[in-house]
Tab-separated table of C-alpha atoms in Angstrom:
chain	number	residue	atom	x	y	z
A	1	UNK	CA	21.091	-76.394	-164.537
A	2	UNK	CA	19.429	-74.455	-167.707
A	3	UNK	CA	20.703	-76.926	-170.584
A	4	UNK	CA	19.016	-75.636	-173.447
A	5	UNK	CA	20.616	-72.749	-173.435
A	6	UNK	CA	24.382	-73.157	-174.312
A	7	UNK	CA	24.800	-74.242	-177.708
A	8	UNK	CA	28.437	-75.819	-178.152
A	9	UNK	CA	28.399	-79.389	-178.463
A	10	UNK	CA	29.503	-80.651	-174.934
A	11	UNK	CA	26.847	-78.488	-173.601
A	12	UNK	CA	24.320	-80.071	-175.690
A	13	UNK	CA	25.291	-83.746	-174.698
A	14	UNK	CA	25.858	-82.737	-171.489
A	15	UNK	CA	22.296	-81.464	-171.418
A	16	UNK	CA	20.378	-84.420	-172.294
A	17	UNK	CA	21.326	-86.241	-169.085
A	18	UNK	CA	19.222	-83.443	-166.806
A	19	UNK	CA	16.309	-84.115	-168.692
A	20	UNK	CA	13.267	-84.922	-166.084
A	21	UNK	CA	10.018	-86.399	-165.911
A	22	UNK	CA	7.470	-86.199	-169.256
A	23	UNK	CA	3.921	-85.561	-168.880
A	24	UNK	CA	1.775	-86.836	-171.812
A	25	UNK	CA	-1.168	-84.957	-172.571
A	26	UNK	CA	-4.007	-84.555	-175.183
A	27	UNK	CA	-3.207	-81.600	-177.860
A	28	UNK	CA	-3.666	-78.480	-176.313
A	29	UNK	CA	-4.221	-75.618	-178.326
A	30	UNK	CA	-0.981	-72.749	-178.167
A	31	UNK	CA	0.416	-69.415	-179.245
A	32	UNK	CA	0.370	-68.773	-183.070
A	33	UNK	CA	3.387	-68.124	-184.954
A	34	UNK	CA	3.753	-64.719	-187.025
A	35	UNK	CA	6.061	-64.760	-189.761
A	36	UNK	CA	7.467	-61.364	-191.153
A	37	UNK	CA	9.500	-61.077	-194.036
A	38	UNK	CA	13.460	-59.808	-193.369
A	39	UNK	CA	14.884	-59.730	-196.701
A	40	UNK	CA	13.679	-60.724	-200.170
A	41	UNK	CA	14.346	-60.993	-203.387
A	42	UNK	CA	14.785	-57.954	-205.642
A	43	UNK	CA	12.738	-58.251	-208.865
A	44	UNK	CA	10.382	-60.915	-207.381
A	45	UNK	CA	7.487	-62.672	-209.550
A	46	UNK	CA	4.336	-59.923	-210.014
A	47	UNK	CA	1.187	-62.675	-209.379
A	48	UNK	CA	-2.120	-62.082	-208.562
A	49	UNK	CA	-4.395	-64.888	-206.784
A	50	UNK	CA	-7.862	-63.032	-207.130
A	51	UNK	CA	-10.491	-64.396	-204.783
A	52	UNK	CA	-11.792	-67.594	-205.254
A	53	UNK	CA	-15.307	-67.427	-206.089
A	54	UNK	CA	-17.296	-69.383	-203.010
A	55	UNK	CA	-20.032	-71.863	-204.603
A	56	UNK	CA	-20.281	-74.517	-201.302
A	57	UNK	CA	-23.510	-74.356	-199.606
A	58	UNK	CA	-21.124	-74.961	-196.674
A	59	UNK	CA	-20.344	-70.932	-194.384
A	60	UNK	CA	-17.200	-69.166	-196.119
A	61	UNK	CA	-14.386	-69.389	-193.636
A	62	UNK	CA	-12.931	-66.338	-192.575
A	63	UNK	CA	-9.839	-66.649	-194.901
A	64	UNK	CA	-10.545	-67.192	-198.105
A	65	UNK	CA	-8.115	-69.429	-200.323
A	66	UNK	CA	-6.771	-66.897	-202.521
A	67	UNK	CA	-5.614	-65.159	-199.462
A	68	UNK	CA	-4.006	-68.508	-198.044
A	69	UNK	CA	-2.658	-69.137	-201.316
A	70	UNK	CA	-1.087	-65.307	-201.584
A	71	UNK	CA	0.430	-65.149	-198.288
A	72	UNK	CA	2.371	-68.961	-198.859
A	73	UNK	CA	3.841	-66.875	-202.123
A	74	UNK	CA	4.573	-64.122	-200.305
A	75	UNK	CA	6.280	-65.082	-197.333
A	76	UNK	CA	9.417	-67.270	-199.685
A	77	UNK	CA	10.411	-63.742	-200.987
A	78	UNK	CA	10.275	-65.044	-204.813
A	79	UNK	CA	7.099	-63.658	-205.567
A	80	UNK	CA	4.996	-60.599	-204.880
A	81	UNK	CA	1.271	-60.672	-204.714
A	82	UNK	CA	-1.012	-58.212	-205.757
A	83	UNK	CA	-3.448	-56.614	-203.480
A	84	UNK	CA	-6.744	-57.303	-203.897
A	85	UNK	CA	-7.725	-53.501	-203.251
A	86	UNK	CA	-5.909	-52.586	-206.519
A	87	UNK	CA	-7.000	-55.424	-208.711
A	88	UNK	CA	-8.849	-54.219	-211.819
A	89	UNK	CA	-11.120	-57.310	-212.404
A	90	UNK	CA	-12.395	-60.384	-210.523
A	91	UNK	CA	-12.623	-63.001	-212.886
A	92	UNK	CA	-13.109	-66.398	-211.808
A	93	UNK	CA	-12.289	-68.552	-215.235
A	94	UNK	CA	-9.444	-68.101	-217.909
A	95	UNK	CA	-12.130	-67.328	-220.466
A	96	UNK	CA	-13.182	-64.362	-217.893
A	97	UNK	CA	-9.371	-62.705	-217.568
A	98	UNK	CA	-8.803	-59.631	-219.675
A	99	UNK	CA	-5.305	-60.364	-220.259
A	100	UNK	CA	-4.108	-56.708	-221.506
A	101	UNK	CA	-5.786	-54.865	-218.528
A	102	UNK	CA	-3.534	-56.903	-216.191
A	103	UNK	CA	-0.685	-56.829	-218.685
A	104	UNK	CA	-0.839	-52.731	-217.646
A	105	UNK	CA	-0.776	-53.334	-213.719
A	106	UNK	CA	2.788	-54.923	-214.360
A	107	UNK	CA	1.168	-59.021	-213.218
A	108	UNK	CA	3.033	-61.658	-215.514
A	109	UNK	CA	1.264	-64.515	-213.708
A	110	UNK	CA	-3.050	-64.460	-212.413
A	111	UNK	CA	-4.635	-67.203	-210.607
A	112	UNK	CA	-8.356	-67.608	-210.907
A	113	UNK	CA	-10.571	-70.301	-209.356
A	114	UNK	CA	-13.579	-71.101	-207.390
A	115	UNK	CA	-15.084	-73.395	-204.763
A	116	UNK	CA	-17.998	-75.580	-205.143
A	117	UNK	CA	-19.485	-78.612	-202.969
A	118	UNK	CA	-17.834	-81.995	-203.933
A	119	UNK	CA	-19.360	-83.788	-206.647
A	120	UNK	CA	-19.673	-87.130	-204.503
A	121	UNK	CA	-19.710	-87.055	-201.658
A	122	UNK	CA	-19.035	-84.533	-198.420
A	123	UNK	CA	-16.180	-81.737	-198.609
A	124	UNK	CA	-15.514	-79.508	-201.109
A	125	UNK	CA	-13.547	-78.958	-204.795
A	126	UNK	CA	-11.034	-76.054	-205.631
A	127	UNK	CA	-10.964	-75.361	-209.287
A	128	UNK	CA	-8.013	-72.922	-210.447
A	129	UNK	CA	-5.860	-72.105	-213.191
A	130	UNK	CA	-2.447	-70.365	-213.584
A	131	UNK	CA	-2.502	-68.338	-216.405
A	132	UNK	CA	0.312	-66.917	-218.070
A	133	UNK	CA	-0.222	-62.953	-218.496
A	134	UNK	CA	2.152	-62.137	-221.525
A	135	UNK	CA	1.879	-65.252	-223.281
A	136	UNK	CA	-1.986	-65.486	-222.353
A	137	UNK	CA	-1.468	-69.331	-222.073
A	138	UNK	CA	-2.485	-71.573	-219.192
A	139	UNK	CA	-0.081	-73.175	-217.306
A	140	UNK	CA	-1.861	-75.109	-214.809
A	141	UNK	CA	-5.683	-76.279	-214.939
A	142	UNK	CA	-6.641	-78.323	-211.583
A	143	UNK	CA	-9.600	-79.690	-209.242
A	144	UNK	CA	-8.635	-80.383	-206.217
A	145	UNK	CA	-10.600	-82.753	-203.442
A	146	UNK	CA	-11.195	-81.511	-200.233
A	147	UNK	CA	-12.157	-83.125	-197.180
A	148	UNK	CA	-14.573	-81.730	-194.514
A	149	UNK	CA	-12.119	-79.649	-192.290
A	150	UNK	CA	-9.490	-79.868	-194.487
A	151	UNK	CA	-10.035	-76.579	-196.538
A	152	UNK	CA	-6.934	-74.696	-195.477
A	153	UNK	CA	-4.475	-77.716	-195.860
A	154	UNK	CA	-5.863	-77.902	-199.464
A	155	UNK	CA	-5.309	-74.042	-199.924
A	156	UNK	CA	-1.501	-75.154	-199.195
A	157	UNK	CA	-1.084	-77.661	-201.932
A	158	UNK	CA	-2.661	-75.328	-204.288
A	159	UNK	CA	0.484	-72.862	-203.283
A	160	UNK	CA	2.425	-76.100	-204.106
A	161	UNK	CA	1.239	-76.897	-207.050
A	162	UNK	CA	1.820	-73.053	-208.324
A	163	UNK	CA	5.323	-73.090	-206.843
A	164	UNK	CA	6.183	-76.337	-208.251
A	165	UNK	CA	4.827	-74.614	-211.753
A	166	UNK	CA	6.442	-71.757	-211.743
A	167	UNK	CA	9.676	-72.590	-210.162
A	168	UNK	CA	10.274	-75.999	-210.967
A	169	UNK	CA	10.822	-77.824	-208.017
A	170	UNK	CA	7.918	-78.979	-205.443
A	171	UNK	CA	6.753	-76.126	-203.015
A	172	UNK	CA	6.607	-77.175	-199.020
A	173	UNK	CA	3.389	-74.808	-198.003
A	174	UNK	CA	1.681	-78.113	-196.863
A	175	UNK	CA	3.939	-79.139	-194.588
A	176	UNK	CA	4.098	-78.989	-190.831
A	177	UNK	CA	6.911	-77.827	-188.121
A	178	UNK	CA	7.706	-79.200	-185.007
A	179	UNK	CA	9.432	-76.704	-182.031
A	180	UNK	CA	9.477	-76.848	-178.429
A	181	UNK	CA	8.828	-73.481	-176.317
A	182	UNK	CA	9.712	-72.675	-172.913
A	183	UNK	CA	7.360	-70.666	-171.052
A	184	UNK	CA	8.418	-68.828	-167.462
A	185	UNK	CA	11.862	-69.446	-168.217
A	186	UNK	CA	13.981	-69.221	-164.731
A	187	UNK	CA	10.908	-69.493	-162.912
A	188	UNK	CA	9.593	-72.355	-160.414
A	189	UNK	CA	6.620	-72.552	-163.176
A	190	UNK	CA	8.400	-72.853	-166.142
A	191	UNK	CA	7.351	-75.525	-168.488
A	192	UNK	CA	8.621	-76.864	-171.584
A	193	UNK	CA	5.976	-77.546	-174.747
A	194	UNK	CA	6.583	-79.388	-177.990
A	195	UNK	CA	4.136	-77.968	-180.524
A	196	UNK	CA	3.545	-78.769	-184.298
A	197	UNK	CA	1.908	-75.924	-186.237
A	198	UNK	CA	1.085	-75.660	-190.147
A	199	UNK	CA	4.049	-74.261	-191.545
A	200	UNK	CA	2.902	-71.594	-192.294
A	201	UNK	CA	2.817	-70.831	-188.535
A	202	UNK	CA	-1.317	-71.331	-188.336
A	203	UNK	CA	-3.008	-74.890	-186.240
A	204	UNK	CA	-0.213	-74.336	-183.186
A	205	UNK	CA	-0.867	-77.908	-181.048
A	206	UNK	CA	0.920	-78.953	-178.172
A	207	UNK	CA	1.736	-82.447	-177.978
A	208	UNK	CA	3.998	-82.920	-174.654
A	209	UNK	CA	3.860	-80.770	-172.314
A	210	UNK	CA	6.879	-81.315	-169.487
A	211	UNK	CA	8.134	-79.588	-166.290
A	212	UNK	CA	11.575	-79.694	-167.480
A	213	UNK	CA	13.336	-79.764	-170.699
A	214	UNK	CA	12.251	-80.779	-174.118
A	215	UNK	CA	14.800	-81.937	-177.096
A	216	UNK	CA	15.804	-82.663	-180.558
A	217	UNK	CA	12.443	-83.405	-182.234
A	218	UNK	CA	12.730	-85.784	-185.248
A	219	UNK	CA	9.952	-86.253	-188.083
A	220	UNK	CA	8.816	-89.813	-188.919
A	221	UNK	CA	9.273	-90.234	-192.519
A	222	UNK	CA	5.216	-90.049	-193.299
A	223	UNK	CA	4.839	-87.240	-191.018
A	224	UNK	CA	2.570	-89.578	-188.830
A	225	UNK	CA	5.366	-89.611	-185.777
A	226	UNK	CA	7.911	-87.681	-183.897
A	227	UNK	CA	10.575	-88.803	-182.119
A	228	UNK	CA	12.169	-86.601	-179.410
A	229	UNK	CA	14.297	-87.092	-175.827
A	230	UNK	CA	12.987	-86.691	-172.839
A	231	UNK	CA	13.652	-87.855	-168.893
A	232	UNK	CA	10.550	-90.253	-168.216
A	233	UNK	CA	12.219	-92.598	-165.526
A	234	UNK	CA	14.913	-90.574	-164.067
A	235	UNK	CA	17.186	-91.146	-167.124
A	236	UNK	CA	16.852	-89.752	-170.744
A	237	UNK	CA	15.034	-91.532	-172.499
A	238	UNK	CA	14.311	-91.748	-176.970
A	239	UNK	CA	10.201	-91.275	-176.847
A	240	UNK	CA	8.261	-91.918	-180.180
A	241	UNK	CA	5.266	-90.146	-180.225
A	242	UNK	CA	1.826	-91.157	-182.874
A	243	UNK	CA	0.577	-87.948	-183.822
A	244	UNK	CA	-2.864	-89.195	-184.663
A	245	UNK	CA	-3.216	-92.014	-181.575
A	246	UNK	CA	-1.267	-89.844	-178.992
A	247	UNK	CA	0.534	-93.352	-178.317
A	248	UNK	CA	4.002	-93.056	-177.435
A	249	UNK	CA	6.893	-95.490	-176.590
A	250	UNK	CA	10.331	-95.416	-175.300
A	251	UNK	CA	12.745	-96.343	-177.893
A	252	UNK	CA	15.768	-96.032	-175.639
A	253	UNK	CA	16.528	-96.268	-172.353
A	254	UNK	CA	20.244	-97.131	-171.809
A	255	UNK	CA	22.456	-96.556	-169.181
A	256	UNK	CA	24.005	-92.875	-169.790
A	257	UNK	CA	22.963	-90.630	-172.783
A	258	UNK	CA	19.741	-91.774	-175.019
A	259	UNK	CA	19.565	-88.648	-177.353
A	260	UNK	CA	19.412	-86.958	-180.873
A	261	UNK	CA	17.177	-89.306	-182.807
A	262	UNK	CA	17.205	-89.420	-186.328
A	263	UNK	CA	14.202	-91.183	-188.260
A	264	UNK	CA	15.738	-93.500	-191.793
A	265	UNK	CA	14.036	-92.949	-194.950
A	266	UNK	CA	12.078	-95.686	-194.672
A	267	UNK	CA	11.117	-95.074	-191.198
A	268	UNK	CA	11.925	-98.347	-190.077
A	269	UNK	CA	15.472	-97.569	-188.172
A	270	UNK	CA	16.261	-94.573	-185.748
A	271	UNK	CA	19.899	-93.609	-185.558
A	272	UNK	CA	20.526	-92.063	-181.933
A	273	UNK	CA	23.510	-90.631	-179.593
A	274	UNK	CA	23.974	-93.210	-176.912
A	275	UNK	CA	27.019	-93.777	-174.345
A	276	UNK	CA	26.687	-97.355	-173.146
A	277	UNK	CA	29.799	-98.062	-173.669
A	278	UNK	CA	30.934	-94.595	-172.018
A	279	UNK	CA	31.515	-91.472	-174.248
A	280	UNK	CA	28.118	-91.118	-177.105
A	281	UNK	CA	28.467	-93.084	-180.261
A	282	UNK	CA	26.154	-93.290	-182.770
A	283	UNK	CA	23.668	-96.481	-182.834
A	284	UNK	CA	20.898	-97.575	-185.144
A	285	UNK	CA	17.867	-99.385	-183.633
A	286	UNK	CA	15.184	-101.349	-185.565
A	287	UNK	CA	12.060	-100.059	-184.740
A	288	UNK	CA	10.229	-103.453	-185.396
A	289	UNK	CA	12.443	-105.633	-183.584
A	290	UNK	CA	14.400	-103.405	-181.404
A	291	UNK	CA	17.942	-104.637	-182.401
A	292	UNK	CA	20.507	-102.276	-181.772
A	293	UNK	CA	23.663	-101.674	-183.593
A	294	UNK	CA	26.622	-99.577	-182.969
A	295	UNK	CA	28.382	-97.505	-186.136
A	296	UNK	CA	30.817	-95.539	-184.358
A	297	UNK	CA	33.540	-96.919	-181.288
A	298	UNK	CA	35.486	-93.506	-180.136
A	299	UNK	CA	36.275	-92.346	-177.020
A	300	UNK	CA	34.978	-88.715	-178.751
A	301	UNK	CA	31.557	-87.443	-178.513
A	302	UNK	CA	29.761	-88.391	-181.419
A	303	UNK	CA	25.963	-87.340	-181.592
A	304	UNK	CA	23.532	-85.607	-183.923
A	305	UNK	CA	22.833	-88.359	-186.880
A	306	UNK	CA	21.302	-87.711	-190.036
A	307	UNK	CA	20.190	-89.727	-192.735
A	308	UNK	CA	21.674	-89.227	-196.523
A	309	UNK	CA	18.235	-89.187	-198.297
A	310	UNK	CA	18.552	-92.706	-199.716
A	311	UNK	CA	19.737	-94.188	-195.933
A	312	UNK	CA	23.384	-95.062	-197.597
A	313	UNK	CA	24.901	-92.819	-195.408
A	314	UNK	CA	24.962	-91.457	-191.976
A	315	UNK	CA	26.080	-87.547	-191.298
A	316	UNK	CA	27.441	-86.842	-187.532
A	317	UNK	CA	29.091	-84.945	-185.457
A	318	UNK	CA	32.260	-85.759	-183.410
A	319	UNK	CA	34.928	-83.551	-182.114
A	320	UNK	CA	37.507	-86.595	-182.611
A	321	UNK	CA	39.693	-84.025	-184.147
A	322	UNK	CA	39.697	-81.675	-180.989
A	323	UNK	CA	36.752	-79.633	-182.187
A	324	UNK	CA	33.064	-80.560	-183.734
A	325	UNK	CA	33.047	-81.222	-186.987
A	326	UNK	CA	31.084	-83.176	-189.589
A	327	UNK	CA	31.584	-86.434	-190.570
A	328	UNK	CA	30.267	-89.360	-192.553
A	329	UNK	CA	30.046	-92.813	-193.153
A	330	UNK	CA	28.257	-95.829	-194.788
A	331	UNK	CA	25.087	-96.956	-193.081
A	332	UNK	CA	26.633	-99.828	-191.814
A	333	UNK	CA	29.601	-97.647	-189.987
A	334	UNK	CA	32.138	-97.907	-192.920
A	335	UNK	CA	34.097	-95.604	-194.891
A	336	UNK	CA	34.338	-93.033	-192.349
A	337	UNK	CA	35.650	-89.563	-193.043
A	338	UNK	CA	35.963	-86.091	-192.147
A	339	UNK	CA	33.360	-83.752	-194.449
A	340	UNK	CA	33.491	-80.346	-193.153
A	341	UNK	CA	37.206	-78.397	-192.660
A	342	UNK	CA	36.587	-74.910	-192.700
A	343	UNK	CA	35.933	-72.755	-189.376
A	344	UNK	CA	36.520	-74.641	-185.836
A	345	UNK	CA	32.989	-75.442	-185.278
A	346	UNK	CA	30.795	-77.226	-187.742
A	347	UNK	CA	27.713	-79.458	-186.103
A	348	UNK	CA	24.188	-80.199	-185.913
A	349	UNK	CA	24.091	-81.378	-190.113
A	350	UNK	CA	20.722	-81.560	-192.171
A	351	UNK	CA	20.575	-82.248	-195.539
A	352	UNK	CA	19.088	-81.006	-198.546
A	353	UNK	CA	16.752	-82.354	-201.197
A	354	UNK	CA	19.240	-84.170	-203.095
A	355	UNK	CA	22.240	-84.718	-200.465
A	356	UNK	CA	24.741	-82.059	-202.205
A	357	UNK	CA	23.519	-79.403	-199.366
A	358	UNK	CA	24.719	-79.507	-195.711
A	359	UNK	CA	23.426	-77.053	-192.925
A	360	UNK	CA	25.030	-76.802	-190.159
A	361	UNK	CA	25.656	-75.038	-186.606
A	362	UNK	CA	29.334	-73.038	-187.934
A	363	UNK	CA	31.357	-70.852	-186.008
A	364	UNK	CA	34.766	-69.440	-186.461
A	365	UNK	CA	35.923	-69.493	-183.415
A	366	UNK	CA	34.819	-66.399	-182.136
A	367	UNK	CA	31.733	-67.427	-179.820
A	368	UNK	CA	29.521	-66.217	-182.756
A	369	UNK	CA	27.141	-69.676	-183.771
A	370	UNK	CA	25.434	-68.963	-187.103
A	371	UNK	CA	23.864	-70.977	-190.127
A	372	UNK	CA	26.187	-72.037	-192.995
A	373	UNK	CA	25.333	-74.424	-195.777
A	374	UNK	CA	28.515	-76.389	-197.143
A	375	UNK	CA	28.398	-77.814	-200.916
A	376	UNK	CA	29.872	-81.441	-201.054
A	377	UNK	CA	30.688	-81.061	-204.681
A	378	UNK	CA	32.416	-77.667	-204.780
A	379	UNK	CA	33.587	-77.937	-200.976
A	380	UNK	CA	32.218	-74.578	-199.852
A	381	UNK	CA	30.861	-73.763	-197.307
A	382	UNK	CA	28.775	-70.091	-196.968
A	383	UNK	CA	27.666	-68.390	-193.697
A	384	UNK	CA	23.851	-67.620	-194.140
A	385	UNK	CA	22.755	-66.473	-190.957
A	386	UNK	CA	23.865	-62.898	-189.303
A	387	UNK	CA	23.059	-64.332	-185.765
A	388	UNK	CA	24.975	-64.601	-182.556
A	389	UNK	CA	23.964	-67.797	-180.858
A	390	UNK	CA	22.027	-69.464	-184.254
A	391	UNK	CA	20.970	-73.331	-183.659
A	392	UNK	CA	19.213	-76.225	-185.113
A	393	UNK	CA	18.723	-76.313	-188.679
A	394	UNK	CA	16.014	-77.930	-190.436
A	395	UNK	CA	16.142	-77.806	-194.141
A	396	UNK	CA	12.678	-77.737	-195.925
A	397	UNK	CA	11.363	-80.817	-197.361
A	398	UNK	CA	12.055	-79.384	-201.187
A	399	UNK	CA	15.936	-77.964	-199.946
A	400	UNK	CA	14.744	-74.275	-200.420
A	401	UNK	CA	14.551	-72.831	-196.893
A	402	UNK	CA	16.231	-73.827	-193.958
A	403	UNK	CA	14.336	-73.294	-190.667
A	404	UNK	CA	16.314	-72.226	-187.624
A	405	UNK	CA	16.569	-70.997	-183.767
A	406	UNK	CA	17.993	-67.858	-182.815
A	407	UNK	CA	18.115	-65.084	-180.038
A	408	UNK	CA	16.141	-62.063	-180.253
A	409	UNK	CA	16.190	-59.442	-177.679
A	410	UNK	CA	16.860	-61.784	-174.421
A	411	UNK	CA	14.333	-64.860	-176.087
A	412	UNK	CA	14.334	-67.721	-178.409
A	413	UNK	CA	12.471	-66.982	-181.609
A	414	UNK	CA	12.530	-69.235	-185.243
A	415	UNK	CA	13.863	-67.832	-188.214
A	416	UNK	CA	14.377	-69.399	-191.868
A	417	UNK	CA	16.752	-68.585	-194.415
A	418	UNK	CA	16.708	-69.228	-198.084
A	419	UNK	CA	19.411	-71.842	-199.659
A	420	UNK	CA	21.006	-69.144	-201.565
A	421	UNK	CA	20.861	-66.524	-198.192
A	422	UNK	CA	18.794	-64.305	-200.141
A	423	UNK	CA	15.517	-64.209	-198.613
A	424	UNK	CA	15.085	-64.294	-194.702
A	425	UNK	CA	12.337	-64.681	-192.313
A	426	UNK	CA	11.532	-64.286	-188.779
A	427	UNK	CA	8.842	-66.952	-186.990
A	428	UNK	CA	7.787	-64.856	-183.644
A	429	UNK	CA	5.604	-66.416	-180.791
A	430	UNK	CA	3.618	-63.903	-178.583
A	431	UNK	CA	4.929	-66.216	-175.613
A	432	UNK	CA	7.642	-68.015	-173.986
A	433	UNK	CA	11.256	-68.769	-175.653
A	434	UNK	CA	11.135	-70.842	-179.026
A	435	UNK	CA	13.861	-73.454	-179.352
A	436	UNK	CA	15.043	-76.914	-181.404
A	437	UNK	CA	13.078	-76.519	-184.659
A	438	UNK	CA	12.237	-79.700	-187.298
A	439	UNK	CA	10.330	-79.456	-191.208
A	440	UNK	CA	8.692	-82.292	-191.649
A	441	UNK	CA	8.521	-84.364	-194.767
A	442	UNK	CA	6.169	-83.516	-197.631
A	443	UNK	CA	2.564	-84.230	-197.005
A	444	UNK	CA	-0.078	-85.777	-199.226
């Protein structure tokens, strides 16, 4: 039985109890994602990131920062980097930048900088400024430490840090994504991978590596975990997996369905799908002292948890009403009610920055599955996606992007969307069938 394939809910829990054996392995090195740009934003942000100039006695790597730092800008549709062939000048420092020659190439914003060896110790510094064109003020003025090896991480937080200047709101360039791909799907080879990647698509590593299937990977709170389900003793089990140790642990075992973990803000509980007591209900378990507590008692399917971003309240999904929907109650399993109304499908929630923002898995009825974000204040809820069979969302750590799996042509690729629907992207792997997609949290 393919389970990863059918996306309504009873398919999903269904799936989790045909998971088989898992196969821990060191990180293996896979397929790089490519992102292309769908649709963006008309009238976005003129910027030019001229080349950093390269001052480290250490060998230039083969992309430079400026080009890092161009293509994170790029690829959220807001803004709209300047070539390098046509740039007039290369300064490196504000006092260098002849404001009025870029003022006539149509740039409002230029970002100048350099690299030089750390002052103490190993690594490196970036120095850069944002300047402001028309204004011909600076906006941001930074050095920023970098660690041996850690050059192109560092080129993401200076994205950040331009994002967050220009836009307002933190950018989520240095962050990673998790995803599982299938490779020889409906063969006798076909194995299952669970790779994290930069999120910009660059670092691909496979973590797990399994003869059958792969689900629901969750992001530790600190980034330094995931939790995902898997079939280790002829059951599914809830693994944790230590990024950095390669440790892992089952979490859950139970009798029936262990699935759909969901990490607490603190990263000290895991809320998870399990049917000991016959049909799935939602449970928390301390991760400390492995105490388990049920929140939901329905003879419904109730599965998919997710945290409120203060770990007040608990998002699910249940089809207690005859069809999945969205619901939510207090952390403790209180003050339960019905959130989502609209369409007769609605699962599968994440939530944005500040909890107002739902995504979810939405269909009308009509066998099409696409992306819709619902607004708890206004109580709207907006189709973003133009898919037919559109799964998994993962909002971005700063609520601007959701991340997303889709079918292209016969396979499973990633796509993202932004908040607003306006700017859309497609994630493509040279091989095997991309599936179940998670952001993680911010990194520092």
């Amino acid at each position: 039985m393919t389970v990863s394939k059918g996306y309504p809910l009873l398919k999903k829990v269904i799936g989790m109890a045909f998971l088989a054996s898992m196969l821990s392995l060191p990180m293996l090195a896979s397929a790089q994602l490519r992102i292309e740009i769908v649709d963006g934003v008309e009238g976005a942000i003129p910027i030019a990131v001229v080349p950093f100039d390269w001052q480290s006695q250490a060998q230039p790597p083969a992309t430079g920062v400026a080009d890092i730092v161009g293509a994170d800008l790029a690829r959220t549709g807001l803004f709209e980097p300047l070539s390098t062939d046509l740039m007039i000048e290369r300064p490196t420092s504000p006092t260098t930048v002849g404001f009025g020659a870029w003022r006539l190439v149509g740039v409002d914003y230029v970002v100048v900088g350099r690299v030089i060896d750390a002052p103490n110790g190993p690594g490196q510094e970036i120095e850069y400024h944002l300047l402001d064109v028309n204004t011909e003020r600076s906006l941001l003025s930074q050095a920023m430490p970098v660690r041996p090896g850690d050059l192109r991480f560092a080129s993401h937080r200076v994205a950040d840090a331009i994002y967050e200047a220009l836009m307002g709101v933190p950018g989520a360039f240095a962050t990673r994504i998790a995803y599982v791909v299938v490779k020889n799907v409906g063969t006798d080879d076909e194995v299952f991978e669970l790779i994290i990647a930069d999120a910009d698509g660059f670092n691909p590593q496979a973590v797990v590596r399994n003869s059958e299937p792969i689900m629901s990977p969750s992001w530790s709170p600190d980034g330094r975990q995931i939790a995902y389900v898997s079939f280790a003793t002829g059951r599914s089990n809830v693994i944790v997996q230590d990024l950095f140790t390669g440790q892992n642990r089952v979490v859950s075992s139970s009798r029936g369905i262990n699935g759909a973990p969901a990490w607490s803000p603190d990263g000290r509980q895991l809320a998870v799908s399990l049917s000991r007591g016959g049909s799935p209900d939602i449970w928390t378990i301390d991760l400390e002292t492995n105490e388990r507590r049920q929140l939901t008692d329905h003879w419904s399917i109730n599965t998919e948890p997710a945290w409120s971003k203060d770990g007040s309240e608990l998002f699910f999904t249940s089809d207690r009403a005859g069809r999945p929907q969205i619901y939510q109650m207090r952390a403790d399993g209180s003050d339960m009610e019905r959130v989502t109304f609209e369409g007769e499908y609605n699962s599968r929630a994440s939530i944005g920055l500040d909890d107002r923002y739902l995504a979810t898995v939405h269909s009308q009825g009509d066998n099409d599955f696409r992306i819709a974000i619902y607004d708890r204040k206004n109580e709207r809820l907006r189709v973003l996606s133009d898919g037919r069979m559109d799964e998994s969302p993962s909002f971005a750590p700063n609520g601007s992007m959701i991340l997303y799996a889709r079918r292209d042509n016969g396979r499973g690729v990633l796509a993202a969307v932004s908040a607003d629907g306006r700017v859309r992207q497609r994630l493509v792997n040279s091989e095997g069938d991309v599936r179940e997609p998670a952001w993680s949290p911010l990194l520092r």
